[in-house]
Amino acid sequence: MKIAITGAAGFIGSALYQYLQGKSEVLGLVRENESDILPVTDYSVSHLTEMFQGVDCVIHLASKRGAGQSFVEYAENDVLLENILKAMAAVGVPKIVFMSSLAVYSEQNTLPWTEDQFPIPQTFYGLSKLTGENMCRYYARKGINYLIFRCAIVFGGNDLTRMMGSFIRTAANHETLEVRGKSVAKRDFIYVKEVVHALAWGALECQVENTVLNLSSGECHTNLEIAETVNQAFENAGNLVYHSDIDECLDDSYMASSAIKAAGYVHQYTLQSAMQDVADVMHSNH
């Protein structure tokens, strides 16, 4: 089986490219100046049509992220996806695995979010992902089967940005973690190695087609719980300051994982085992 990965130089894409070596023939696609060894594409229909010859499945990860204040800032995501689907249809690629996001959900009175709920995106980024999902549904009419993963908040690997990355860097240096806010909101974080394992399963093993699955950790945690777990993994326990008198300005955001389990997926990591793996990898690299 031959799998093409878009965004193969990215956070998830680079890890997936390495994971699939020996499991499948892999074509990793990148933009100009993103890699010295992987094939470069401009993601035009004509070039993708050439690149997709003999491909059995496309795992689409290339995407603009952020907190844009208008939909037009993410419009290129949907143009890129349409180009991919047009090229797939032109050469007969039968399947796409599309990475969507829990950002397509928002309603607090329906937690945990399930795939059968009507999604109302939280952000323009989430709206662009929902548009991408519907584009996959549209192109199913042209013979392209789809599997859509609505992914939780990803952490680990070489991404040490945002809150989780800050906690990891601080604990790894045996410095004091600061948790600012009441820490009552529960959120869904998923380890990058779990995401990679699930994407590979989706391309190579999953028997369900033309469906949406929540790619959830199956857990939800407060910021304080996460900080304590990070500290434990890095042998930094107790080195924490909790500012409980501040409003954390966060809502609960977590998804049900029953559908993906029913489809045959077996989770590989808990928050504790994932964080211990992060610590072990960082220690082995020093």
Short mmCIF file of C-alpha atoms in Angstrom, two decimals:
data_model
loop_
_atom_site.label_atom_id
_atom_site.label_comp_id
_atom_site.label_asym_id
_atom_site.label_seq_id
_atom_site.Cartn_x
_atom_site.Cartn_y
_atom_site.Cartn_z
CA MET A 1 0.00 0.00 0.00
CA LYS A 2 1.25 3.49 -0.86
CA ILE A 3 0.35 6.38 1.44
CA ALA A 4 0.88 10.07 0.71
CA ILE A 5 1.21 12.45 3.66
CA THR A 6 0.65 16.17 3.15
CA GLY A 7 2.42 18.41 5.63
CA ALA A 8 5.07 15.72 6.15
CA ALA A 9 7.54 18.21 7.63
CA GLY A 10 5.13 19.36 10.32
CA PHE A 11 4.76 18.43 13.98
CA ILE A 12 2.47 15.43 13.39
CA GLY A 13 3.44 14.77 9.77
CA SER A 14 7.14 14.27 10.43
CA ALA A 15 6.42 11.82 13.25
CA LEU A 16 3.91 9.95 11.08
CA TYR A 17 6.35 9.76 8.18
CA GLN A 18 8.93 8.07 10.42
CA TYR A 19 6.36 5.75 12.01
CA LEU A 20 5.12 4.44 8.66
CA GLN A 21 8.58 3.47 7.44
CA GLY A 22 8.58 -0.30 6.96
CA LYS A 23 4.79 -0.49 7.35
CA SER A 24 3.91 0.97 3.96
CA GLU A 25 5.38 2.76 0.98
CA VAL A 26 5.29 6.42 2.03
CA LEU A 27 5.29 9.62 0.00
CA GLY A 28 5.89 12.64 2.23
CA LEU A 29 4.95 15.98 0.65
CA VAL A 30 6.27 19.35 1.84
CA ARG A 31 6.31 22.95 0.74
CA GLU A 32 9.44 24.66 -0.55
CA ASN A 33 12.18 25.15 2.09
CA GLU A 34 10.49 22.78 4.59
CA SER A 35 12.77 19.79 3.97
CA ASP A 36 16.03 18.90 2.23
CA ILE A 37 15.01 15.31 1.48
CA LEU A 38 11.22 15.10 0.94
CA PRO A 39 9.48 15.93 -2.35
CA VAL A 40 8.40 19.56 -2.66
CA THR A 41 4.95 20.48 -3.96
CA ASP A 42 3.08 23.72 -4.55
CA TYR A 43 -0.16 21.81 -3.87
CA SER A 44 -1.52 22.73 -7.30
CA VAL A 45 -3.92 20.25 -8.89
CA SER A 46 -1.55 19.61 -11.78
CA HIS A 47 1.44 18.83 -9.58
CA LEU A 48 -0.55 16.73 -7.12
CA THR A 49 -1.99 14.73 -10.01
CA GLU A 50 1.58 13.78 -10.96
CA MET A 51 2.56 13.00 -7.36
CA PHE A 52 -0.52 10.87 -6.58
CA GLN A 53 0.12 8.28 -9.29
CA GLY A 54 -0.09 4.85 -7.62
CA VAL A 55 -1.18 6.26 -4.24
CA ASP A 56 -3.82 4.27 -2.31
CA CYS A 57 -4.54 6.72 0.53
CA VAL A 58 -3.81 10.37 1.30
CA ILE A 59 -3.40 11.44 4.93
CA HIS A 60 -4.02 15.18 4.83
CA LEU A 61 -2.27 17.12 7.59
CA ALA A 62 -1.09 20.30 5.85
CA SER A 63 -3.01 23.15 7.46
CA LYS A 64 -2.71 26.70 8.68
CA ARG A 65 -3.32 27.04 12.41
CA GLY A 66 -3.73 29.96 14.76
CA ALA A 67 -6.41 32.23 16.19
CA GLY A 68 -7.40 34.22 13.14
CA GLN A 69 -10.14 36.81 13.43
CA SER A 70 -11.78 36.13 10.06
CA PHE A 71 -12.60 33.09 7.96
CA VAL A 72 -10.56 34.38 5.01
CA GLU A 73 -7.38 33.81 7.03
CA TYR A 74 -8.04 30.06 6.81
CA ALA A 75 -9.56 29.96 3.33
CA GLU A 76 -6.30 28.60 1.90
CA ASN A 77 -6.84 25.42 3.98
CA ASP A 78 -10.00 24.63 2.07
CA VAL A 79 -8.54 25.60 -1.32
CA LEU A 80 -5.61 23.26 -0.62
CA LEU A 81 -7.96 20.42 0.36
CA GLU A 82 -10.05 20.93 -2.76
CA ASN A 83 -6.88 20.71 -4.89
CA ILE A 84 -5.97 17.45 -3.14
CA LEU A 85 -9.43 15.96 -3.70
CA LYS A 86 -9.50 17.05 -7.36
CA ALA A 87 -6.13 15.41 -7.95
CA MET A 88 -7.23 12.26 -6.12
CA ALA A 89 -10.35 12.04 -8.27
CA ALA A 90 -8.32 12.59 -11.43
CA VAL A 91 -6.01 9.60 -10.82
CA GLY A 92 -8.37 7.38 -8.84
CA VAL A 93 -6.93 7.56 -5.31
CA PRO A 94 -9.69 5.79 -3.33
CA LYS A 95 -9.28 7.11 0.23
CA ILE A 96 -8.47 10.21 2.26
CA VAL A 97 -7.83 10.46 6.00
CA PHE A 98 -8.58 14.06 6.97
CA MET A 99 -7.41 15.64 10.21
CA SER A 100 -10.20 17.77 11.64
CA SER A 101 -10.40 19.17 15.17
CA LEU A 102 -12.43 19.30 18.35
CA ALA A 103 -12.69 23.01 17.49
CA VAL A 104 -15.75 22.14 15.37
CA TYR A 105 -17.65 21.71 18.67
CA SER A 106 -18.60 24.36 21.22
CA GLU A 107 -21.88 23.64 23.02
CA GLN A 108 -21.19 23.28 26.77
CA ASN A 109 -24.52 21.58 27.50
CA THR A 110 -23.69 18.57 25.30
CA LEU A 111 -20.39 17.41 26.86
CA PRO A 112 -18.75 15.05 26.16
CA TRP A 113 -19.04 15.93 22.49
CA THR A 114 -20.10 13.07 20.23
CA GLU A 115 -19.92 12.64 16.48
CA ASP A 116 -23.71 12.68 16.02
CA GLN A 117 -24.12 16.17 17.48
CA PHE A 118 -24.63 19.13 15.16
CA PRO A 119 -21.22 20.86 15.27
CA ILE A 120 -21.06 24.61 15.90
CA PRO A 121 -17.41 25.71 15.63
CA GLN A 122 -15.74 27.75 18.36
CA THR A 123 -13.41 29.62 16.00
CA PHE A 124 -12.81 30.43 12.36
CA TYR A 125 -10.17 27.70 12.43
CA GLY A 126 -12.86 25.25 13.55
CA LEU A 127 -15.18 26.57 10.85
CA SER A 128 -12.52 25.92 8.20
CA LYS A 129 -12.13 22.35 9.50
CA LEU A 130 -15.89 21.78 9.32
CA THR A 131 -15.87 23.11 5.76
CA GLY A 132 -13.09 20.62 5.01
CA GLU A 133 -15.17 17.78 6.44
CA ASN A 134 -18.08 18.70 4.18
CA MET A 135 -15.77 18.90 1.18
CA CYS A 136 -14.70 15.32 1.88
CA ARG A 137 -18.37 14.33 1.98
CA TYR A 138 -18.97 16.08 -1.33
CA TYR A 139 -16.09 14.27 -3.05
CA ALA A 140 -17.36 10.92 -1.75
CA ARG A 141 -19.80 11.25 -4.67
CA LYS A 142 -16.78 10.98 -6.95
CA GLY A 143 -15.65 7.70 -5.42
CA ILE A 144 -13.27 8.95 -2.72
CA ASN A 145 -13.90 7.28 0.63
CA TYR A 146 -13.11 9.42 3.67
CA LEU A 147 -12.22 8.94 7.30
CA ILE A 148 -12.34 12.13 9.35
CA PHE A 149 -10.63 12.42 12.73
CA ARG A 150 -11.74 15.24 15.03
CA CYS A 151 -8.56 15.52 17.05
CA ALA A 152 -8.08 16.67 20.64
CA ILE A 153 -5.32 19.11 21.70
CA VAL A 154 -2.02 17.50 20.67
CA PHE A 155 1.14 17.62 22.78
CA GLY A 156 4.58 16.04 22.90
CA GLY A 157 7.35 15.47 20.40
CA ASN A 158 9.32 18.55 19.43
CA ASP A 159 6.41 20.94 20.10
CA LEU A 160 7.19 22.66 23.39
CA THR A 161 4.94 25.65 22.78
CA ARG A 162 1.71 26.64 24.52
CA MET A 163 0.80 25.64 28.08
CA MET A 164 1.74 21.96 27.92
CA GLY A 165 5.11 22.69 26.34
CA SER A 166 5.81 25.37 28.95
CA PHE A 167 5.02 22.91 31.75
CA ILE A 168 7.31 20.29 30.20
CA ARG A 169 10.24 22.70 29.72
CA THR A 170 9.90 24.03 33.25
CA ALA A 171 9.65 20.61 34.90
CA ALA A 172 12.54 19.25 32.80
CA ASN A 173 14.70 22.07 34.23
CA HIS A 174 13.41 21.30 37.75
CA GLU A 175 12.01 24.78 38.06
CA THR A 176 8.74 25.87 39.68
CA LEU A 177 5.56 25.34 37.63
CA GLU A 178 2.95 28.08 37.93
CA VAL A 179 -0.71 27.22 37.43
CA ARG A 180 -2.67 30.43 37.00
CA GLY A 181 -6.42 30.19 37.46
CA LYS A 182 -8.99 28.24 39.44
CA SER A 183 -8.21 25.13 37.37
CA VAL A 184 -11.72 23.75 37.09
CA ALA A 185 -12.12 23.50 33.31
CA LYS A 186 -11.44 19.99 31.99
CA ARG A 187 -9.84 19.63 28.57
CA ASP A 188 -8.88 16.83 26.21
CA PHE A 189 -5.14 16.50 25.50
CA ILE A 190 -3.73 13.72 23.30
CA TYR A 191 -0.12 12.58 22.89
CA VAL A 192 1.38 13.01 19.42
CA LYS A 193 2.43 9.34 19.34
CA GLU A 194 -1.21 8.37 19.96
CA VAL A 195 -2.28 10.58 17.07
CA VAL A 196 0.33 9.04 14.78
CA HIS A 197 -0.72 5.52 15.77
CA ALA A 198 -4.38 6.35 15.11
CA LEU A 199 -3.67 7.92 11.71
CA ALA A 200 -1.70 4.86 10.65
CA TRP A 201 -4.53 2.63 11.88
CA GLY A 202 -7.01 4.76 9.95
CA ALA A 203 -5.07 4.38 6.72
CA LEU A 204 -4.00 0.74 7.02
CA GLU A 205 -6.49 -1.11 9.22
CA CYS A 206 -9.76 0.73 9.89
CA GLN A 207 -12.68 -1.01 8.18
CA VAL A 208 -15.25 1.77 8.53
CA GLU A 209 -15.60 4.22 5.67
CA ASN A 210 -17.19 7.62 5.07
CA THR A 211 -17.47 8.46 8.74
CA VAL A 212 -16.29 10.89 11.42
CA LEU A 213 -14.47 9.69 14.54
CA ASN A 214 -13.42 11.68 17.58
CA LEU A 215 -9.69 11.19 18.07
CA SER A 216 -9.85 11.71 21.81
CA SER A 217 -7.53 10.65 24.59
CA GLY A 218 -10.56 9.20 26.37
CA GLU A 219 -9.68 11.39 29.35
CA CYS A 220 -10.05 15.02 30.41
CA HIS A 221 -7.96 16.96 32.91
CA THR A 222 -7.66 20.34 34.59
CA ASN A 223 -4.50 22.43 34.22
CA LEU A 224 -3.57 21.63 37.82
CA GLU A 225 -3.89 17.89 37.20
CA ILE A 226 -1.71 18.21 34.12
CA ALA A 227 0.95 20.21 35.97
CA GLU A 228 1.10 17.62 38.74
CA THR A 229 1.40 14.78 36.21
CA VAL A 230 4.20 16.59 34.37
CA ASN A 231 6.06 17.21 37.62
CA GLN A 232 5.75 13.57 38.62
CA ALA A 233 7.15 12.35 35.28
CA PHE A 234 10.16 14.67 35.53
CA GLU A 235 10.78 13.98 39.23
CA ASN A 236 9.85 17.55 40.05
CA ALA A 237 6.92 16.71 42.38
CA GLY A 238 5.80 19.45 44.73
CA ASN A 239 7.63 22.20 42.86
CA LEU A 240 4.44 24.04 41.94
CA VAL A 241 2.66 27.31 42.69
CA TYR A 242 -1.12 27.34 42.27
CA HIS A 243 -2.79 30.78 41.84
CA SER A 244 -6.34 29.65 42.60
CA ASP A 245 -7.74 33.18 43.01
CA ILE A 246 -7.57 33.99 39.29
CA ASP A 247 -10.30 33.30 36.73
CA GLU A 248 -8.72 30.91 34.22
CA CYS A 249 -11.08 32.02 31.39
CA LEU A 250 -11.42 28.49 30.00
CA ASP A 251 -14.40 26.31 29.17
CA ASP A 252 -14.61 22.54 29.38
CA SER A 253 -13.73 20.93 26.02
CA TYR A 254 -13.60 17.17 25.71
CA MET A 255 -14.98 14.47 23.44
CA ALA A 256 -16.43 11.00 23.81
CA SER A 257 -14.22 8.18 22.50
CA SER A 258 -16.81 5.39 22.28
CA ALA A 259 -17.19 5.51 18.47
CA ILE A 260 -13.50 5.09 17.67
CA LYS A 261 -13.27 2.22 20.17
CA ALA A 262 -16.30 0.57 18.56
CA ALA A 263 -14.51 0.86 15.21
CA GLY A 264 -11.67 -1.22 16.65
CA TYR A 265 -9.13 1.32 17.78
CA VAL A 266 -7.22 0.57 21.00
CA HIS A 267 -5.73 3.53 22.86
CA GLN A 268 -2.00 3.35 23.50
CA TYR A 269 -1.39 6.04 26.15
CA THR A 270 -2.87 7.60 29.26
CA LEU A 271 -1.78 11.10 30.29
CA GLN A 272 0.55 9.51 32.84
CA SER A 273 2.19 7.03 30.46
CA ALA A 274 2.45 9.66 27.71
CA MET A 275 4.14 12.15 30.01
CA GLN A 276 6.52 9.49 31.28
CA ASP A 277 7.41 8.70 27.67
CA VAL A 278 8.06 12.41 27.01
CA ALA A 279 10.37 12.52 30.03
CA ASP A 280 12.19 9.34 29.04
CA VAL A 281 12.78 10.60 25.48
CA MET A 282 14.05 13.97 26.69
CA HIS A 283 16.40 12.31 29.18
CA SER A 284 17.76 9.95 26.51
CA ASN A 285 18.50 12.89 24.22
CA HIS A 286 20.69 14.59 26.79
#
